[in-house]
Amino acid sequence: DLVFKYAEYFEVANGVRVDGELRSFDMDLDFWTRDLNRNRVGQCYTIRKGAHKALDKHSQDSLRIDSYTNEMLRNIFNSKELFISYDHATFLSVQAALCGCNSVVIPDGVTTAEEWRRKFPQHKYGIAYGFEELQWSIDTKGLVKDHMKYLENQSIEMIKSFIQKCEERII
């Protein structure tokens, strides 16, 4: 068997050899990179995989977006000032940043910001890991689109490497 990981975040059992990383990454940047320059008011948030955390970082009038379509999300991310994610792994944080919305992930209390960004390479720029990083995320929001393009290109190389390793194994 060949074992590939999507990212460092995912663990494998002891003794299992990892043959590389494999991501098929098509971000649909033309759709998501749309800051419509609307007046931004209020907050939105998601819980998803963060249900075990204290859900007390969003305001009472904040909009929960866990079940919205992409079209609706793009419109919401273009009308809200702040997106709060209790889920440390959701791609919604990147999508919010691409739309110009300030994006904050609520830390798990165990993982540092540096570890989190290493484990989730798509969260490298434009997303605060805790409210204390909010200004940094605003300052780096302009780097998100180019970083996503880089990750898309990187995923093409990963796919090529995966195909080569599979062919070598078969032959």
PDB file of C-alpha atoms in Angstrom:
ATOM      1  CA  ASP A   1       0.000   0.000   0.000  1.00  0.00           C
ATOM      2  CA  LEU A   2       0.948   3.617  -0.507  1.00  0.00           C
ATOM      3  CA  VAL A   3      -0.143   6.115   2.130  1.00  0.00           C
ATOM      4  CA  PHE A   4      -0.412   9.833   1.362  1.00  0.00           C
ATOM      5  CA  LYS A   5      -1.525  12.592   3.727  1.00  0.00           C
ATOM      6  CA  TYR A   6      -3.528  15.651   2.781  1.00  0.00           C
ATOM      7  CA  ALA A   7      -1.545  17.809   5.204  1.00  0.00           C
ATOM      8  CA  GLU A   8       0.595  17.508   8.300  1.00  0.00           C
ATOM      9  CA  TYR A   9      -2.528  17.801  10.456  1.00  0.00           C
ATOM     10  CA  PHE A  10      -3.629  14.272   9.643  1.00  0.00           C
ATOM     11  CA  GLU A  11      -1.978  11.537  11.657  1.00  0.00           C
ATOM     12  CA  VAL A  12      -1.310   7.918  10.752  1.00  0.00           C
ATOM     13  CA  ALA A  13      -0.825   4.914  13.003  1.00  0.00           C
ATOM     14  CA  ASN A  14       2.636   4.278  14.395  1.00  0.00           C
ATOM     15  CA  GLY A  15       4.804   2.319  12.028  1.00  0.00           C
ATOM     16  CA  VAL A  16       2.884   3.347   8.922  1.00  0.00           C
ATOM     17  CA  ARG A  17       5.177   4.874   6.320  1.00  0.00           C
ATOM     18  CA  VAL A  18       3.872   8.011   4.660  1.00  0.00           C
ATOM     19  CA  ASP A  19       4.859   8.189   1.006  1.00  0.00           C
ATOM     20  CA  GLY A  20       4.086  11.874   0.595  1.00  0.00           C
ATOM     21  CA  GLU A  21       1.430  14.542   0.683  1.00  0.00           C
ATOM     22  CA  LEU A  22      -1.392  14.625  -1.838  1.00  0.00           C
ATOM     23  CA  ARG A  23      -3.795  17.501  -2.314  1.00  0.00           C
ATOM     24  CA  SER A  24      -6.068  18.135  -5.229  1.00  0.00           C
ATOM     25  CA  PHE A  25      -6.631  21.821  -4.732  1.00  0.00           C
ATOM     26  CA  ASP A  26      -8.945  23.799  -7.017  1.00  0.00           C
ATOM     27  CA  MET A  27     -10.014  26.874  -5.112  1.00  0.00           C
ATOM     28  CA  ASP A  28     -12.327  28.528  -7.687  1.00  0.00           C
ATOM     29  CA  LEU A  29     -10.535  31.818  -7.056  1.00  0.00           C
ATOM     30  CA  ASP A  30     -12.560  33.709  -9.658  1.00  0.00           C
ATOM     31  CA  PHE A  31     -15.695  33.019  -7.624  1.00  0.00           C
ATOM     32  CA  TRP A  32     -14.291  33.664  -4.153  1.00  0.00           C
ATOM     33  CA  THR A  33     -11.942  36.580  -4.810  1.00  0.00           C
ATOM     34  CA  ARG A  34     -14.698  39.122  -4.788  1.00  0.00           C
ATOM     35  CA  ASP A  35     -14.604  42.010  -2.360  1.00  0.00           C
ATOM     36  CA  LEU A  36     -17.705  43.859  -3.532  1.00  0.00           C
ATOM     37  CA  ASN A  37     -16.807  46.919  -1.418  1.00  0.00           C
ATOM     38  CA  ARG A  38     -20.130  46.849   0.400  1.00  0.00           C
ATOM     39  CA  ASN A  39     -20.744  48.455   3.759  1.00  0.00           C
ATOM     40  CA  ARG A  40     -19.745  45.733   6.238  1.00  0.00           C
ATOM     41  CA  VAL A  41     -21.752  45.391   9.419  1.00  0.00           C
ATOM     42  CA  GLY A  42     -21.841  42.688  12.078  1.00  0.00           C
ATOM     43  CA  GLN A  43     -20.519  39.190  12.426  1.00  0.00           C
ATOM     44  CA  CYS A  44     -21.086  35.694  11.142  1.00  0.00           C
ATOM     45  CA  TYR A  45     -19.768  32.445  12.573  1.00  0.00           C
ATOM     46  CA  THR A  46     -19.511  28.700  12.135  1.00  0.00           C
ATOM     47  CA  ILE A  47     -19.281  25.904  14.684  1.00  0.00           C
ATOM     48  CA  ARG A  48     -18.873  22.653  12.700  1.00  0.00           C
ATOM     49  CA  LYS A  49     -15.890  20.735  14.171  1.00  0.00           C
ATOM     50  CA  GLY A  50     -15.571  23.276  16.993  1.00  0.00           C
ATOM     51  CA  ALA A  51     -18.638  22.154  18.966  1.00  0.00           C
ATOM     52  CA  HIS A  52     -16.411  21.093  21.892  1.00  0.00           C
ATOM     53  CA  LYS A  53     -15.190  24.686  22.425  1.00  0.00           C
ATOM     54  CA  ALA A  54     -16.877  27.344  24.528  1.00  0.00           C
ATOM     55  CA  LEU A  55     -19.185  29.022  22.012  1.00  0.00           C
ATOM     56  CA  ASP A  56     -18.961  32.480  23.542  1.00  0.00           C
ATOM     57  CA  LYS A  57     -16.775  34.497  21.153  1.00  0.00           C
ATOM     58  CA  HIS A  58     -19.500  35.720  18.768  1.00  0.00           C
ATOM     59  CA  SER A  59     -22.102  38.383  19.486  1.00  0.00           C
ATOM     60  CA  GLN A  60     -25.707  37.451  20.203  1.00  0.00           C
ATOM     61  CA  ASP A  61     -26.903  38.943  16.907  1.00  0.00           C
ATOM     62  CA  SER A  62     -24.220  37.131  14.886  1.00  0.00           C
ATOM     63  CA  LEU A  63     -25.377  35.019  11.922  1.00  0.00           C
ATOM     64  CA  ARG A  64     -24.585  31.289  12.030  1.00  0.00           C
ATOM     65  CA  ILE A  65     -23.637  30.122   8.518  1.00  0.00           C
ATOM     66  CA  ASP A  66     -23.127  26.364   8.897  1.00  0.00           C
ATOM     67  CA  SER A  67     -25.649  25.392   6.213  1.00  0.00           C
ATOM     68  CA  TYR A  68     -25.478  28.109   3.569  1.00  0.00           C
ATOM     69  CA  THR A  69     -24.712  27.662  -0.140  1.00  0.00           C
ATOM     70  CA  ASN A  70     -21.539  29.092  -1.703  1.00  0.00           C
ATOM     71  CA  GLU A  71     -23.460  31.905  -3.403  1.00  0.00           C
ATOM     72  CA  MET A  72     -25.070  32.875  -0.102  1.00  0.00           C
ATOM     73  CA  LEU A  73     -21.745  32.634   1.715  1.00  0.00           C
ATOM     74  CA  ARG A  74     -20.014  34.917  -0.777  1.00  0.00           C
ATOM     75  CA  ASN A  75     -22.755  37.515  -0.265  1.00  0.00           C
ATOM     76  CA  ILE A  76     -22.577  37.174   3.519  1.00  0.00           C
ATOM     77  CA  PHE A  77     -18.771  37.425   3.548  1.00  0.00           C
ATOM     78  CA  ASN A  78     -19.124  40.618   1.517  1.00  0.00           C
ATOM     79  CA  SER A  79     -21.586  42.172   3.959  1.00  0.00           C
ATOM     80  CA  LYS A  80     -20.154  41.174   7.357  1.00  0.00           C
ATOM     81  CA  GLU A  81     -17.169  42.785   9.036  1.00  0.00           C
ATOM     82  CA  LEU A  82     -16.061  39.693  10.939  1.00  0.00           C
ATOM     83  CA  PHE A  83     -16.198  35.915  10.480  1.00  0.00           C
ATOM     84  CA  ILE A  84     -15.539  33.787  13.575  1.00  0.00           C
ATOM     85  CA  SER A  85     -14.797  30.096  13.180  1.00  0.00           C
ATOM     86  CA  TYR A  86     -14.855  27.691  16.095  1.00  0.00           C
ATOM     87  CA  ASP A  87     -13.730  25.057  13.572  1.00  0.00           C
ATOM     88  CA  HIS A  88      -9.946  25.314  13.241  1.00  0.00           C
ATOM     89  CA  ALA A  89      -9.864  23.356   9.961  1.00  0.00           C
ATOM     90  CA  THR A  90     -12.659  24.775   7.816  1.00  0.00           C
ATOM     91  CA  PHE A  91     -11.914  26.343   4.458  1.00  0.00           C
ATOM     92  CA  LEU A  92     -14.611  28.937   5.166  1.00  0.00           C
ATOM     93  CA  SER A  93     -11.936  31.000   6.935  1.00  0.00           C
ATOM     94  CA  VAL A  94     -10.022  31.343   3.663  1.00  0.00           C
ATOM     95  CA  GLN A  95     -13.174  32.062   1.666  1.00  0.00           C
ATOM     96  CA  ALA A  96     -14.149  34.828   4.086  1.00  0.00           C
ATOM     97  CA  ALA A  97     -10.698  36.428   3.805  1.00  0.00           C
ATOM     98  CA  LEU A  98     -10.822  36.259  -0.007  1.00  0.00           C
ATOM     99  CA  CYS A  99     -14.112  38.156   0.079  1.00  0.00           C
ATOM    100  CA  GLY A 100     -12.549  40.854   2.277  1.00  0.00           C
ATOM    101  CA  CYS A 101     -14.164  39.782   5.544  1.00  0.00           C
ATOM    102  CA  ASN A 102     -11.943  39.758   8.630  1.00  0.00           C
ATOM    103  CA  SER A 103     -11.470  36.118   9.602  1.00  0.00           C
ATOM    104  CA  VAL A 104     -10.706  34.725  13.082  1.00  0.00           C
ATOM    105  CA  VAL A 105     -10.276  31.105  14.122  1.00  0.00           C
ATOM    106  CA  ILE A 106     -10.829  30.358  17.797  1.00  0.00           C
ATOM    107  CA  PRO A 107      -7.726  28.491  19.044  1.00  0.00           C
ATOM    108  CA  ASP A 108      -8.019  25.057  20.628  1.00  0.00           C
ATOM    109  CA  GLY A 109      -5.866  26.029  23.628  1.00  0.00           C
ATOM    110  CA  VAL A 110      -3.246  23.432  22.746  1.00  0.00           C
ATOM    111  CA  THR A 111      -1.894  24.293  19.295  1.00  0.00           C
ATOM    112  CA  THR A 112       0.204  27.417  18.775  1.00  0.00           C
ATOM    113  CA  ALA A 113      -0.433  29.725  15.823  1.00  0.00           C
ATOM    114  CA  GLU A 114       2.808  28.578  14.192  1.00  0.00           C
ATOM    115  CA  GLU A 115       1.884  24.889  14.543  1.00  0.00           C
ATOM    116  CA  TRP A 116      -1.621  25.574  13.240  1.00  0.00           C
ATOM    117  CA  ARG A 117      -0.367  27.354  10.118  1.00  0.00           C
ATOM    118  CA  ARG A 118       2.162  24.592   9.458  1.00  0.00           C
ATOM    119  CA  LYS A 119      -0.545  21.929   9.756  1.00  0.00           C
ATOM    120  CA  PHE A 120      -3.019  23.899   7.610  1.00  0.00           C
ATOM    121  CA  PRO A 121      -0.994  25.571   4.855  1.00  0.00           C
ATOM    122  CA  GLN A 122      -4.088  27.219   3.353  1.00  0.00           C
ATOM    123  CA  HIS A 123      -4.428  29.315   6.541  1.00  0.00           C
ATOM    124  CA  LYS A 124      -1.005  30.935   6.228  1.00  0.00           C
ATOM    125  CA  TYR A 125      -2.231  34.499   5.556  1.00  0.00           C
ATOM    126  CA  GLY A 126      -5.272  36.645   6.207  1.00  0.00           C
ATOM    127  CA  ILE A 127      -6.676  34.576   9.075  1.00  0.00           C
ATOM    128  CA  ALA A 128      -6.202  35.354  12.750  1.00  0.00           C
ATOM    129  CA  TYR A 129      -5.598  32.437  15.106  1.00  0.00           C
ATOM    130  CA  GLY A 130      -7.266  34.160  18.030  1.00  0.00           C
ATOM    131  CA  PHE A 131      -8.430  37.763  18.313  1.00  0.00           C
ATOM    132  CA  GLU A 132      -4.961  38.970  19.316  1.00  0.00           C
ATOM    133  CA  GLU A 133      -3.833  38.311  15.707  1.00  0.00           C
ATOM    134  CA  LEU A 134      -6.666  40.283  14.106  1.00  0.00           C
ATOM    135  CA  GLN A 135      -4.503  43.202  12.960  1.00  0.00           C
ATOM    136  CA  TRP A 136      -1.907  40.813  11.506  1.00  0.00           C
ATOM    137  CA  SER A 137      -4.640  39.012   9.551  1.00  0.00           C
ATOM    138  CA  ILE A 138      -5.925  42.320   8.182  1.00  0.00           C
ATOM    139  CA  ASP A 139      -2.384  43.312   7.188  1.00  0.00           C
ATOM    140  CA  THR A 140      -1.795  40.003   5.345  1.00  0.00           C
ATOM    141  CA  LYS A 141      -5.238  39.610   3.752  1.00  0.00           C
ATOM    142  CA  GLY A 142      -3.859  40.852   0.431  1.00  0.00           C
ATOM    143  CA  LEU A 143      -1.516  37.832   0.290  1.00  0.00           C
ATOM    144  CA  VAL A 144      -4.273  35.207   0.437  1.00  0.00           C
ATOM    145  CA  LYS A 145      -5.096  35.030  -3.285  1.00  0.00           C
ATOM    146  CA  ASP A 146      -1.479  34.602  -4.418  1.00  0.00           C
ATOM    147  CA  HIS A 147      -0.903  32.011  -1.704  1.00  0.00           C
ATOM    148  CA  MET A 148      -3.946  30.047  -2.889  1.00  0.00           C
ATOM    149  CA  LYS A 149      -2.575  30.141  -6.443  1.00  0.00           C
ATOM    150  CA  TYR A 150       0.735  28.822  -5.094  1.00  0.00           C
ATOM    151  CA  LEU A 151      -1.072  25.966  -3.306  1.00  0.00           C
ATOM    152  CA  GLU A 152      -3.009  25.128  -6.469  1.00  0.00           C
ATOM    153  CA  ASN A 153       0.267  24.847  -8.410  1.00  0.00           C
ATOM    154  CA  GLN A 154       1.826  22.857  -5.578  1.00  0.00           C
ATOM    155  CA  SER A 155      -1.082  20.410  -5.680  1.00  0.00           C
ATOM    156  CA  ILE A 156      -0.458  19.795  -9.397  1.00  0.00           C
ATOM    157  CA  GLU A 157       3.122  18.823  -8.570  1.00  0.00           C
ATOM    158  CA  MET A 158       1.887  16.572  -5.747  1.00  0.00           C
ATOM    159  CA  ILE A 159      -0.470  14.812  -8.148  1.00  0.00           C
ATOM    160  CA  LYS A 160       2.342  14.286 -10.640  1.00  0.00           C
ATOM    161  CA  SER A 161       4.531  12.830  -7.888  1.00  0.00           C
ATOM    162  CA  PHE A 162       1.683  10.573  -6.757  1.00  0.00           C
ATOM    163  CA  ILE A 163       1.184   9.253 -10.306  1.00  0.00           C
ATOM    164  CA  GLN A 164       4.916   8.631 -10.674  1.00  0.00           C
ATOM    165  CA  LYS A 165       5.082   6.705  -7.378  1.00  0.00           C
ATOM    166  CA  CYS A 166       2.081   4.612  -8.364  1.00  0.00           C
ATOM    167  CA  GLU A 167       3.572   3.823 -11.752  1.00  0.00           C
ATOM    168  CA  GLU A 168       6.882   2.837 -10.139  1.00  0.00           C
ATOM    169  CA  ARG A 169       5.016   0.545  -7.749  1.00  0.00           C
ATOM    170  CA  ILE A 170       3.099  -1.144 -10.563  1.00  0.00           C
ATOM    171  CA  ILE A 171       6.054  -1.598 -12.894  1.00  0.00           C
TER     172      ILE A 171
END
